[in-house]
């Protein structure tokens, strides 16, 4: 059965996800499918609730150039947890496969350190700033039922919702950015 990207305002995107079991064969299969969907839709990250699974699993790859498949290097994060955030908040545009057609200004601390398990159950940490720091925070937000609309400033939220409605009318697909919401 093929997976589909769940799009806002699907209530499944607003749920807090359950921890999952590293090493589970089904988890491995799901993780591979999620990575495929992420690359096919030009995303740099994807979280399980975005494919309709309410579990704490994230895939990211902020380095792939979108061209050479052999350079794809997805990182699978099972039960990831923010350990530390650092730096003065920076506002930048974010898009989301579950909110196709819009990008939204979101303020985040630039540097993040995240603890997680790999698919075999080994414990790791990943840390970084810029796109990686932002992507980690964005994807972990999904595990707590937070989308772009909850992550942005309250005064931006109304504009973001209106822009999203417009983008949906225009038939926006995951990975497409049509409307930039102003801060
Ligand atoms: Zn997202």
Coordinates of N, CA and C and ligand atoms in Angstrom, one line a residue:
X1 N 0.8 -1.2 0.0 CA 0.0 0.0 0.0 C 0.9 1.2 0.0
X2 N 0.6 2.1 -0.9 CA 1.4 3.4 -1.0 C 1.0 4.4 0.1
X3 N 1.9 5.1 0.5 CA 1.6 6.2 1.5 C 1.3 7.5 0.8
X4 N 0.5 8.3 1.5 CA 0.2 9.6 1.0 C 0.6 10.7 2.0
X5 N 1.0 11.8 1.5 CA 1.3 12.9 2.4 C 0.0 13.5 3.0
X6 N -0.1 13.5 4.3 CA -1.2 14.0 5.0 C -1.1 15.5 5.0
X7 N -2.2 16.2 4.6 CA -2.1 17.7 4.5 C -3.0 18.3 5.5
X8 N -2.5 19.5 6.0 CA -3.3 20.3 6.9 C -4.6 20.7 6.2
X9 N -5.8 20.8 6.9 CA -5.9 20.7 8.4 C -6.3 19.3 8.9
X10 N -5.7 18.3 8.3 CA -6.0 16.9 8.9 C -5.7 16.9 10.4
X11 N -6.7 16.4 11.2 CA -6.5 16.4 12.6 C -5.3 15.5 13.1
X12 N -4.9 14.6 12.3 CA -3.8 13.7 12.6 C -2.5 14.5 12.8
X13 N -2.4 15.6 12.1 CA -1.2 16.4 12.3 C -1.1 17.2 13.6
X14 N -2.2 17.2 14.3 CA -2.2 18.0 15.6 C -2.1 17.1 16.8
X15 N -1.9 15.8 16.6 CA -1.8 14.8 17.7 C -0.3 14.7 18.2
X16 N -0.2 14.4 19.5 CA 1.1 14.1 20.1 C 1.4 12.6 19.7
X17 N 2.5 12.4 19.1 CA 2.8 11.0 18.7 C 3.4 10.1 19.8
X18 N 3.2 8.8 19.6 CA 3.6 7.8 20.6 C 5.1 7.4 20.3
X19 N 5.8 7.1 21.3 CA 7.2 6.5 21.1 C 7.1 5.2 20.3
X20 N 8.2 4.9 19.6 CA 8.2 3.7 18.8 C 9.4 2.8 19.2
X21 N 9.4 1.6 18.7 CA 10.4 0.6 19.1 C 11.5 0.5 18.0
X22 N 12.7 0.9 18.4 CA 13.8 0.7 17.4 C 14.0 -0.7 17.1
X23 N 14.4 -1.1 15.9 CA 14.7 -2.4 15.5 C 13.5 -3.2 15.0
X24 N 12.3 -2.6 15.1 CA 11.1 -3.2 14.6 C 11.2 -3.2 13.0
X25 N 10.9 -4.4 12.4 CA 11.0 -4.5 11.0 C 10.0 -3.6 10.2
X26 N 8.8 -3.4 10.8 CA 7.8 -2.5 10.2 C 8.3 -1.1 10.2
X27 N 9.0 -0.8 11.2 CA 9.5 0.6 11.4 C 10.6 0.9 10.3
X28 N 11.4 -0.1 10.0 CA 12.4 0.0 9.0 C 11.8 0.2 7.6
X29 N 10.8 -0.5 7.4 CA 10.0 -0.4 6.1 C 9.4 1.0 6.0
X30 N 8.8 1.4 7.0 CA 8.1 2.7 7.0 C 9.2 3.8 6.8
X31 N 10.3 3.7 7.5 CA 11.4 4.7 7.4 C 11.9 4.9 6.0
X32 N 12.0 3.7 5.3 CA 12.5 3.7 3.9 C 11.5 4.4 3.0
X33 N 10.2 4.1 3.3 CA 9.1 4.7 2.4 C 9.1 6.2 2.7
X34 N 9.2 6.6 3.9 CA 9.2 8.0 4.2 C 10.3 8.8 3.5
X35 N 11.5 8.1 3.6 CA 12.7 8.8 2.9 C 12.4 9.0 1.4
X36 N 11.8 7.9 0.8 CA 11.5 8.0 -0.6 C 10.5 9.2 -0.9
X37 N 9.5 9.3 -0.1 CA 8.6 10.4 -0.2 C 9.2 11.7 0.0
X38 N 10.1 11.8 0.9 CA 10.7 13.1 1.2 C 11.5 13.5 0.0
X39 N 12.3 12.6 -0.6 CA 13.1 12.9 -1.8 C 12.2 13.2 -3.0
X40 N 11.2 12.4 -3.2 CA 10.3 12.6 -4.4 C 9.6 14.0 -4.3
X41 N 9.4 14.5 -3.1 CA 8.7 15.8 -3.0 C 9.6 16.9 -2.7
X42 N 10.9 16.7 -2.8 CA 11.9 17.8 -2.6 C 11.9 18.3 -1.2
X43 N 11.6 17.5 -0.2 CA 11.7 17.9 1.2 C 13.0 17.6 1.7
X44 N 13.4 18.4 2.9 CA 14.6 18.0 3.5 C 14.4 17.3 4.9
X45 N 13.1 17.1 5.1 CA 12.7 16.3 6.3 C 11.3 15.9 6.2
X46 N 11.0 14.8 6.9 CA 9.6 14.3 7.0 C 9.4 13.6 8.3
X47 N 8.2 13.7 8.9 CA 7.9 13.1 10.1 C 6.7 12.1 9.9
X48 N 6.7 11.0 10.7 CA 5.7 10.0 10.6 C 4.2 10.5 10.5
X49 N 3.8 11.4 11.3 CA 2.4 11.9 11.2 C 2.1 12.5 9.8
X50 N 3.1 12.9 9.1 CA 2.9 13.4 7.7 C 2.5 12.3 6.7
X51 N 2.7 11.0 7.1 CA 2.3 9.9 6.3 C 1.2 9.1 7.0
X52 N 0.6 9.7 8.0 CA -0.5 9.1 8.7 C -0.2 8.1 9.8
X53 N 1.0 8.2 10.3 CA 1.4 7.3 11.4 C 1.7 8.1 12.6
X54 N 1.1 7.8 13.7 CA 1.2 8.6 14.9 C 2.3 8.2 15.8
X55 N 3.5 8.1 15.2 CA 4.7 7.6 16.0 C 5.9 8.6 15.9
X56 N 6.8 8.5 16.8 CA 7.9 9.4 16.9 C 9.1 8.9 16.0
X57 N 8.9 9.1 14.7 CA 9.9 8.8 13.7 C 10.1 9.9 12.7
X58 N 11.3 10.3 12.5 CA 11.6 11.4 11.6 C 12.7 11.0 10.6
X59 N 12.7 11.5 9.4 CA 13.8 11.4 8.4 C 14.2 12.7 8.0
X60 N 15.5 13.0 8.0 CA 16.0 14.3 7.5 C 17.2 14.0 6.5
X61 N 17.4 14.9 5.6 CA 18.6 15.0 4.8 C 18.6 16.5 4.3
X62 N 19.5 17.3 4.9 CA 19.5 18.7 4.5 C 20.6 18.9 3.5
X63 N 21.4 17.9 3.1 CA 22.5 18.1 2.3 C 22.3 17.6 0.8
X64 N 21.2 16.9 0.6 CA 21.1 16.4 -0.8 C 20.9 17.5 -1.8
X65 N 21.6 17.4 -2.9 CA 21.5 18.5 -3.9 C 20.3 18.4 -4.8
X66 N 19.5 17.3 -4.7 CA 18.3 17.1 -5.5 C 18.6 16.5 -6.9
X67 N 19.9 16.2 -7.1 CA 20.3 15.7 -8.5 C 20.7 14.3 -8.4
X68 N 21.9 14.0 -7.8 CA 22.5 12.7 -7.9 C 22.0 11.8 -6.8
X69 N 21.2 10.8 -7.1 CA 20.6 9.9 -6.1 C 21.6 9.2 -5.3
X70 N 22.9 9.0 -5.8 CA 23.9 8.2 -5.1 C 24.4 9.1 -3.9
X71 N 24.1 10.4 -3.9 CA 24.6 11.2 -2.7 C 23.5 11.4 -1.7
X72 N 22.4 10.7 -1.8 CA 21.4 10.8 -0.8 C 21.9 10.1 0.5
X73 N 21.6 10.8 1.6 CA 22.2 10.3 2.8 C 21.1 10.6 4.0
X74 N 20.0 9.8 4.0 CA 19.0 10.1 5.0 C 19.4 9.7 6.4
X75 N 19.0 10.6 7.3 CA 19.3 10.2 8.8 C 17.9 9.9 9.4
X76 N 17.8 8.7 10.0 CA 16.6 8.2 10.6 C 16.6 8.5 12.1
X77 N 15.7 9.2 12.6 CA 15.7 9.5 14.0 C 14.5 8.9 14.7
X78 N 14.7 7.9 15.5 CA 13.7 7.2 16.3 C 13.6 7.9 17.7
X79 N 12.4 8.2 18.1 CA 12.2 8.9 19.4 C 13.2 10.0 19.7
X80 N 13.3 10.9 18.7 CA 14.2 12.1 18.9 C 13.7 13.0 20.0
X81 N 14.7 13.7 20.6 CA 14.3 14.6 21.7 C 15.3 15.8 21.7
X82 N 14.8 17.0 21.8 CA 15.7 18.2 21.8 C 16.4 18.2 23.1
X83 N 17.7 18.2 23.1 CA 18.5 18.3 24.3 C 18.9 19.7 24.7
X84 N 19.1 20.5 23.6 CA 19.6 21.9 23.9 C 19.3 22.7 22.6
X85 N 18.9 24.0 22.9 CA 18.8 25.0 21.8 C 19.6 26.2 22.2
X86 N 20.3 26.8 21.3 CA 21.2 27.9 21.6 C 21.0 29.1 20.6
X87 N 21.3 30.3 21.0 CA 21.4 31.4 20.1 C 20.2 32.3 20.1
X88 N 20.4 33.5 19.7 CA 19.2 34.5 19.6 C 18.3 34.0 18.5
X89 N 17.0 34.0 18.7 CA 16.1 33.6 17.7 C 16.3 34.3 16.3
X90 N 16.2 33.5 15.3 CA 16.3 34.0 13.9 C 15.0 33.7 13.1
X91 N 14.5 34.7 12.4 CA 13.3 34.4 11.6 C 13.7 34.1 10.2
X92 N 13.1 33.0 9.7 CA 13.4 32.6 8.3 C 12.1 31.9 7.8
X93 N 12.1 31.7 6.4 CA 10.9 31.1 5.8 C 11.0 29.6 5.9
X94 N 9.9 29.0 6.3 CA 9.8 27.5 6.3 C 8.6 27.1 5.5
X95 N 8.8 25.9 4.8 CA 7.7 25.3 4.1 C 7.6 23.9 4.7
X96 N 6.5 23.3 4.3 CA 6.2 21.9 4.9 C 5.4 21.1 3.8
X97 N 5.8 19.9 3.7 CA 5.1 19.0 2.7 C 3.6 18.9 3.1
X98 N 3.2 19.1 4.3 CA 1.8 19.0 4.8 C 1.0 20.3 4.6
X99 N 1.7 21.3 4.3 CA 1.0 22.6 4.0 C 1.5 23.1 2.6
X100 N 1.2 22.4 1.6 CA 1.8 22.7 0.3 C 1.3 24.1 -0.2
X101 N 2.3 24.8 -0.9 CA 2.0 26.1 -1.5 C 2.4 27.3 -0.8
X102 N 2.7 27.2 0.5 CA 3.1 28.4 1.2 C 4.4 28.2 1.9
X103 N 5.1 29.4 2.1 CA 6.2 29.4 3.1 C 5.9 30.5 4.1
X104 N 6.3 30.2 5.3 CA 5.9 31.0 6.5 C 7.1 31.4 7.3
X105 N 7.2 32.7 7.7 CA 8.3 33.2 8.5 C 8.1 32.6 9.9
X106 N 9.2 31.9 10.4 CA 9.1 31.3 11.7 C 10.4 31.6 12.5
X107 N 10.3 32.1 13.7 CA 11.4 32.4 14.5 C 11.9 31.2 15.4
X108 N 13.2 30.9 15.2 CA 13.7 29.8 16.0 C 15.1 30.1 16.5
X109 N 15.5 29.5 17.6 CA 16.9 29.6 18.0 C 17.7 28.8 16.9
X110 N 18.9 29.3 16.5 CA 19.5 28.7 15.3 C 20.2 27.4 15.6
X111 N 20.6 27.1 16.8 CA 21.4 25.9 17.0 C 20.6 24.9 17.8
X112 N 20.6 23.6 17.4 CA 19.9 22.6 18.1 C 20.8 21.4 18.3
X113 N 20.6 20.7 19.5 CA 21.2 19.4 19.7 C 20.1 18.4 20.1
X114 N 20.1 17.3 19.3 CA 19.0 16.4 19.5 C 19.5 15.0 19.7
X115 N 19.0 14.3 20.7 CA 19.3 12.9 21.0 C 18.3 12.0 20.3
X116 N 18.7 10.9 19.8 CA 17.8 10.0 19.1 C 18.4 8.6 19.1
X117 N 17.5 7.6 18.7 CA 18.0 6.2 18.4 C 18.0 6.0 16.9
X118 N 18.9 5.2 16.4 CA 18.8 4.8 15.0 C 17.9 3.6 14.9
X119 N 17.7 3.1 13.7 CA 16.7 2.1 13.4 C 17.1 0.8 14.1
X120 N 18.4 0.6 14.5 CA 18.8 -0.6 15.2 C 18.8 -0.4 16.7
X121 N 18.4 0.8 17.2 CA 18.3 1.0 18.6 C 19.6 1.6 19.2
X122 N 20.5 2.0 18.4 CA 21.7 2.6 19.0 C 21.5 4.1 19.2
X123 N 22.1 4.6 20.3 CA 21.8 5.9 20.7 C 22.8 6.9 20.1
X124 N 22.3 8.0 19.6 CA 23.1 9.0 18.9 C 22.7 10.4 19.3
X125 N 23.6 11.4 18.9 CA 23.2 12.8 19.0 C 23.5 13.5 17.7
X126 N 22.7 14.4 17.3 CA 23.0 15.2 16.1 C 22.9 16.7 16.6
X127 N 23.8 17.5 16.0 CA 23.7 18.9 16.4 C 24.0 19.8 15.2
X128 N 23.5 21.0 15.1 CA 23.8 21.9 14.0 C 23.0 23.1 14.0
X129 N 23.4 24.1 13.2 CA 22.7 25.3 13.0 C 22.2 25.5 11.6
X130 N 21.8 26.7 11.3 CA 21.3 27.0 9.9 C 20.2 26.0 9.6
X131 N 20.2 25.5 8.3 CA 19.1 24.6 7.9 C 19.0 23.4 8.7
X132 N 20.0 22.8 9.2 CA 19.9 21.6 10.0 C 19.2 21.9 11.3
X133 N 19.6 23.0 12.0 CA 19.0 23.3 13.2 C 17.6 23.6 13.1
X134 N 17.2 24.3 12.0 CA 15.8 24.6 11.8 C 15.0 23.4 11.4
X135 N 15.6 22.6 10.5 CA 14.9 21.3 10.1 C 14.6 20.4 11.3
X136 N 15.6 20.2 12.1 CA 15.4 19.4 13.3 C 14.2 19.9 14.1
X137 N 14.2 21.2 14.4 CA 13.1 21.7 15.2 C 11.8 21.6 14.5
X138 N 11.7 21.8 13.2 CA 10.5 21.7 12.5 C 9.9 20.3 12.5
X139 N 10.8 19.3 12.3 CA 10.3 17.9 12.2 C 9.9 17.4 13.6
X140 N 10.7 17.8 14.7 CA 10.3 17.4 16.0 C 9.0 18.1 16.4
X141 N 8.7 19.3 15.9 CA 7.4 19.9 16.2 C 6.3 19.0 15.7
X142 N 6.5 18.4 14.6 CA 5.4 17.5 14.0 C 5.1 16.4 15.0
X143 N 6.1 15.9 15.8 CA 5.8 14.8 16.7 C 5.0 15.2 17.9
X144 N 4.9 16.5 18.1 CA 4.1 17.1 19.2 C 2.9 17.8 18.6
X145 N 2.5 17.5 17.4 CA 1.3 18.0 16.9 C 1.3 19.5 16.5
X146 N 2.6 20.0 16.2 CA 2.7 21.4 15.9 C 3.1 21.5 14.4
X147 N 2.3 22.3 13.7 CA 2.6 22.5 12.3 C 3.0 24.0 12.2
X148 N 3.3 24.4 10.9 CA 3.7 25.8 10.6 C 2.7 26.8 11.3
X149 N 1.4 26.5 11.3 CA 0.5 27.4 11.8 C 0.6 27.6 13.3
X150 N 1.0 26.6 14.0 CA 1.2 26.8 15.5 C 2.6 27.4 15.8
X151 N 3.6 27.1 14.9 CA 5.0 27.5 15.1 C 5.2 29.0 14.8
X152 N 4.3 29.6 14.0 CA 4.6 31.0 13.6 C 4.0 31.9 14.7
X153 N 4.3 33.2 14.6 CA 3.8 34.2 15.5 C 2.3 34.3 15.3
X154 N 1.5 34.7 16.4 CA 0.1 34.8 16.3 C -0.4 35.7 15.2
X155 N 0.3 36.9 15.0 CA -0.1 37.8 14.0 C 0.2 37.3 12.6
X156 N 1.0 36.3 12.4 CA 1.3 35.8 11.1 C 0.3 34.6 10.8
X157 N -0.2 34.0 11.9 CA -1.1 32.8 11.7 C -2.3 33.1 10.8
X158 N -3.0 34.2 11.0 CA -4.2 34.5 10.1 C -3.8 34.6 8.7
X159 N -2.6 35.3 8.4 CA -2.2 35.5 7.0 C -1.8 34.1 6.5
X160 N -1.2 33.3 7.3 CA -0.7 32.0 6.8 C -1.9 31.1 6.5
X161 N -2.9 31.1 7.3 CA -4.1 30.3 7.0 C -4.8 30.8 5.8
X162 N -4.9 32.1 5.6 CA -5.5 32.6 4.4 C -4.7 32.2 3.1
X163 N -3.4 32.4 3.2 CA -2.5 32.0 2.1 C -2.7 30.5 1.7
X164 N -2.8 29.7 2.8 CA -2.9 28.3 2.6 C -4.2 27.9 1.9
X165 N -5.3 28.6 2.3 CA -6.6 28.4 1.6 C -6.5 28.7 0.1
X166 N -5.8 29.8 -0.1 CA -5.6 30.3 -1.5 C -4.8 29.2 -2.3
X167 N -3.7 28.8 -1.7 CA -2.8 27.8 -2.3 C -3.6 26.5 -2.7
X168 N -4.4 26.1 -1.7 CA -5.2 24.9 -2.0 C -6.2 25.1 -3.1
X169 N -6.8 26.3 -3.2 CA -7.7 26.6 -4.3 C -6.9 26.5 -5.7
X170 N -5.6 26.9 -5.6 CA -4.8 26.9 -6.8 C -4.2 25.5 -7.1
X171 N -4.5 24.6 -6.2 CA -4.1 23.2 -6.5 C -2.6 22.9 -6.1
X172 N -2.1 23.6 -5.1 CA -0.7 23.4 -4.7 C -0.5 21.9 -4.3
X173 N 0.7 21.4 -4.7 CA 1.1 20.1 -4.4 C 2.3 20.1 -3.4
X174 N 2.5 19.0 -2.6 CA 3.6 19.0 -1.7 C 4.9 19.3 -2.4
X175 N 5.7 20.1 -1.8 CA 7.0 20.5 -2.4 C 6.9 21.8 -3.2
X176 N 5.7 22.3 -3.5 CA 5.5 23.5 -4.2 C 5.4 24.7 -3.3
X177 N 6.0 25.8 -3.6 CA 5.8 27.0 -2.8 C 5.3 28.1 -3.8
X178 N 4.1 28.6 -3.5 CA 3.5 29.6 -4.4 C 3.4 30.9 -3.7
X179 N 3.1 30.9 -2.4 CA 2.8 32.1 -1.7 C 3.8 32.3 -0.5
X180 N 4.5 33.4 -0.5 CA 5.3 33.7 0.7 C 4.5 34.6 1.7
X181 N 4.3 34.1 2.8 CA 3.5 34.8 3.8 C 4.5 35.9 4.5
X182 N 4.0 37.1 4.6 CA 4.9 38.2 5.2 C 4.8 38.1 6.7
X183 N 6.0 38.5 7.2 CA 6.1 38.5 8.7 C 5.2 39.6 9.3
Ligands
LIG1 ZN1 6.6 19.9 8.1

